[in-house]
Amino acid sequence: MTKRSDLHASPAGLHHEPDDVSLRALLGNALGLVVVTAVFAALAWVLFAYLLHREAARVTPVLPLAAGQEHRIPPEPRLQSHPREDLRELQAEEARILDSYGWVDREAGIVRIPIDEAMKLTVERGLPARTPEAPHDVH
């Protein structure tokens, strides 16, 4: 009968692979990866900084023909020379119309009244409604 220890015996001069992982080799590889990553990150940062500086140095105006002509006024007819002021004036005129009495069509007898007054009248009088129609006789 053979002993259990005889089953795992190796012939003289032969070596076997160890079962444990070498912690030293694992840490060395991890440290090497960190160093290589840091070097490439630093090189990428330097490259991007160089390219950004180079691009900033050679930037030209977007519209070179328009350089120096910021205050030039276009030829007539100009649609709006001061659009913000025009908008304020339009809104003021519309507010004045909405808050005042006046004729819309004198011949047809159509007038305008302020919105608040129109709302009060609508509440008092109610909205116009259709009268129910009698059913048609179908023969």
mmCIF file of C-alpha atoms in Angstrom:
data_model
loop_
_atom_site.group_PDB
_atom_site.id
_atom_site.type_symbol
_atom_site.label_atom_id
_atom_site.label_comp_id
_atom_site.label_asym_id
_atom_site.label_seq_id
_atom_site.Cartn_x
_atom_site.Cartn_y
_atom_site.Cartn_z
ATOM 1 C CA MET A 1 0.000 0.000 0.000
ATOM 2 C CA THR A 2 1.237 3.494 -0.788
ATOM 3 C CA LYS A 3 1.322 6.297 1.646
ATOM 4 C CA ARG A 4 -0.536 9.498 1.013
ATOM 5 C CA SER A 5 2.667 11.543 1.148
ATOM 6 C CA ASP A 6 4.136 9.378 -1.623
ATOM 7 C CA LEU A 7 1.439 10.499 -4.091
ATOM 8 C CA HIS A 8 2.654 14.105 -4.033
ATOM 9 C CA ALA A 9 6.317 13.415 -4.018
ATOM 10 C CA SER A 10 8.190 14.859 -6.959
ATOM 11 C CA PRO A 11 11.212 13.297 -8.547
ATOM 12 C CA ALA A 12 14.541 14.780 -7.653
ATOM 13 C CA GLY A 13 15.434 17.953 -9.587
ATOM 14 C CA LEU A 14 11.856 18.781 -10.601
ATOM 15 C CA HIS A 15 10.098 21.832 -9.191
ATOM 16 C CA HIS A 16 6.440 22.610 -8.893
ATOM 17 C CA GLU A 17 4.422 25.802 -9.234
ATOM 18 C CA PRO A 18 3.680 27.405 -5.884
ATOM 19 C CA ASP A 19 0.048 27.683 -4.883
ATOM 20 C CA ASP A 20 0.293 31.207 -3.424
ATOM 21 C CA VAL A 21 0.329 34.463 -5.386
ATOM 22 C CA SER A 22 3.431 36.551 -4.997
ATOM 23 C CA LEU A 23 2.299 39.716 -3.233
ATOM 24 C CA ARG A 24 5.506 41.476 -4.190
ATOM 25 C CA ALA A 25 4.944 40.873 -7.932
ATOM 26 C CA LEU A 26 1.282 41.954 -7.676
ATOM 27 C CA LEU A 27 2.145 45.225 -5.924
ATOM 28 C CA GLY A 28 4.990 45.865 -8.369
ATOM 29 C CA ASN A 29 2.634 45.501 -11.344
ATOM 30 C CA ALA A 30 0.009 47.744 -9.727
ATOM 31 C CA LEU A 31 2.605 50.412 -8.964
ATOM 32 C CA GLY A 32 3.910 50.184 -12.530
ATOM 33 C CA LEU A 33 0.374 50.719 -13.901
ATOM 34 C CA VAL A 34 -0.143 53.764 -11.673
ATOM 35 C CA VAL A 35 3.174 55.277 -12.763
ATOM 36 C CA VAL A 36 2.522 54.672 -16.469
ATOM 37 C CA THR A 37 -1.009 56.130 -16.169
ATOM 38 C CA ALA A 38 0.306 59.219 -14.365
ATOM 39 C CA VAL A 39 3.001 59.759 -17.016
ATOM 40 C CA PHE A 40 0.496 59.514 -19.881
ATOM 41 C CA ALA A 41 -1.975 61.817 -18.073
ATOM 42 C CA ALA A 42 0.781 64.398 -17.583
ATOM 43 C CA LEU A 43 1.798 64.141 -21.250
ATOM 44 C CA ALA A 44 -1.842 64.567 -22.363
ATOM 45 C CA TRP A 45 -2.225 67.636 -20.100
ATOM 46 C CA VAL A 46 0.943 69.196 -21.524
ATOM 47 C CA LEU A 47 -0.198 68.461 -25.087
ATOM 48 C CA PHE A 48 -3.650 70.001 -24.536
ATOM 49 C CA ALA A 49 -2.127 73.077 -22.864
ATOM 50 C CA TYR A 50 0.228 73.536 -25.819
ATOM 51 C CA LEU A 51 -2.563 73.126 -28.379
ATOM 52 C CA LEU A 52 -4.835 75.537 -26.491
ATOM 53 C CA HIS A 53 -2.098 78.164 -26.319
ATOM 54 C CA ARG A 54 -1.280 77.713 -30.011
ATOM 55 C CA GLU A 55 -4.943 78.016 -31.033
ATOM 56 C CA ALA A 56 -5.477 81.111 -28.858
ATOM 57 C CA ALA A 57 -2.485 82.784 -30.466
ATOM 58 C CA ARG A 58 -3.791 82.404 -34.005
ATOM 59 C CA VAL A 59 -7.513 83.128 -33.513
ATOM 60 C CA THR A 60 -8.785 85.631 -36.069
ATOM 61 C CA PRO A 61 -12.074 87.522 -35.926
ATOM 62 C CA VAL A 62 -15.029 85.410 -36.960
ATOM 63 C CA LEU A 63 -16.028 87.916 -39.637
ATOM 64 C CA PRO A 64 -12.859 89.682 -40.786
ATOM 65 C CA LEU A 65 -14.770 91.974 -43.169
ATOM 66 C CA ALA A 66 -16.899 93.266 -40.276
ATOM 67 C CA ALA A 67 -13.930 94.147 -38.045
ATOM 68 C CA GLY A 68 -13.982 97.830 -37.168
ATOM 69 C CA GLN A 69 -17.510 98.377 -38.487
ATOM 70 C CA GLU A 70 -19.520 97.773 -35.309
ATOM 71 C CA HIS A 71 -21.153 101.237 -35.397
ATOM 72 C CA ARG A 72 -21.907 101.327 -39.093
ATOM 73 C CA ILE A 73 -25.607 101.803 -39.841
ATOM 74 C CA PRO A 74 -27.145 99.825 -42.695
ATOM 75 C CA PRO A 75 -28.488 101.734 -45.687
ATOM 76 C CA GLU A 76 -32.097 102.922 -45.942
ATOM 77 C CA PRO A 77 -34.742 101.640 -45.523
ATOM 78 C CA ARG A 78 -34.024 100.558 -41.970
ATOM 79 C CA LEU A 79 -36.772 98.503 -40.401
ATOM 80 C CA GLN A 80 -35.871 99.173 -36.781
ATOM 81 C CA SER A 81 -33.062 101.300 -35.505
ATOM 82 C CA HIS A 82 -33.998 100.861 -31.802
ATOM 83 C CA PRO A 83 -35.957 97.592 -31.422
ATOM 84 C CA ARG A 84 -36.210 97.654 -27.611
ATOM 85 C CA GLU A 85 -37.615 101.157 -27.558
ATOM 86 C CA ASP A 86 -39.985 100.230 -30.395
ATOM 87 C CA LEU A 87 -41.242 97.246 -28.382
ATOM 88 C CA ARG A 88 -41.804 99.383 -25.263
ATOM 89 C CA GLU A 89 -43.737 101.940 -27.327
ATOM 90 C CA LEU A 90 -45.849 99.208 -28.945
ATOM 91 C CA GLN A 91 -46.703 97.634 -25.580
ATOM 92 C CA ALA A 92 -47.594 101.045 -24.117
ATOM 93 C CA GLU A 93 -49.854 101.817 -27.091
ATOM 94 C CA GLU A 94 -51.586 98.428 -26.825
ATOM 95 C CA ALA A 95 -52.108 98.891 -23.070
ATOM 96 C CA ARG A 96 -53.574 102.367 -23.714
ATOM 97 C CA ILE A 97 -55.986 100.916 -26.307
ATOM 98 C CA LEU A 98 -57.039 98.040 -24.028
ATOM 99 C CA ASP A 99 -57.752 100.398 -21.106
ATOM 100 C CA SER A 100 -59.725 103.096 -22.972
ATOM 101 C CA TYR A 101 -63.005 103.716 -24.766
ATOM 102 C CA GLY A 102 -63.044 104.364 -28.496
ATOM 103 C CA TRP A 103 -64.605 103.630 -31.850
ATOM 104 C CA VAL A 104 -63.598 100.530 -33.770
ATOM 105 C CA ASP A 105 -66.044 101.127 -36.639
ATOM 106 C CA ARG A 106 -68.265 104.221 -36.292
ATOM 107 C CA GLU A 107 -70.475 103.346 -39.285
ATOM 108 C CA ALA A 108 -71.241 99.863 -37.949
ATOM 109 C CA GLY A 109 -71.612 101.169 -34.379
ATOM 110 C CA ILE A 110 -68.767 99.025 -32.974
ATOM 111 C CA VAL A 111 -66.939 100.478 -29.979
ATOM 112 C CA ARG A 112 -64.205 99.237 -27.681
ATOM 113 C CA ILE A 113 -64.365 99.400 -23.919
ATOM 114 C CA PRO A 114 -61.749 98.687 -21.233
ATOM 115 C CA ILE A 115 -61.204 95.017 -20.435
ATOM 116 C CA ASP A 116 -62.288 95.360 -16.793
ATOM 117 C CA GLU A 117 -65.558 96.978 -17.867
ATOM 118 C CA ALA A 118 -66.144 94.277 -20.508
ATOM 119 C CA MET A 119 -65.633 91.536 -17.912
ATOM 120 C CA LYS A 120 -68.148 93.172 -15.522
ATOM 121 C CA LEU A 121 -70.715 93.476 -18.306
ATOM 122 C CA THR A 122 -70.178 89.842 -19.326
ATOM 123 C CA VAL A 123 -70.771 88.676 -15.749
ATOM 124 C CA GLU A 124 -73.913 90.822 -15.448
ATOM 125 C CA ARG A 125 -75.438 89.951 -18.825
ATOM 126 C CA GLY A 126 -74.016 86.461 -19.347
ATOM 127 C CA LEU A 127 -72.675 85.021 -22.554
ATOM 128 C CA PRO A 128 -74.923 84.737 -25.599
ATOM 129 C CA ALA A 129 -76.283 81.241 -26.092
ATOM 130 C CA ARG A 130 -78.196 79.501 -28.855
ATOM 131 C CA THR A 131 -81.842 78.865 -28.349
ATOM 132 C CA PRO A 132 -82.819 75.219 -28.558
ATOM 133 C CA GLU A 133 -84.325 74.450 -31.914
ATOM 134 C CA ALA A 134 -87.444 72.407 -32.352
ATOM 135 C CA PRO A 135 -86.831 68.985 -33.900
ATOM 136 C CA HIS A 136 -87.559 68.840 -37.606
ATOM 137 C CA ASP A 137 -90.269 66.540 -38.821
ATOM 138 C CA VAL A 138 -88.830 64.050 -41.229
ATOM 139 C CA HIS A 139 -91.344 62.349 -43.578
#
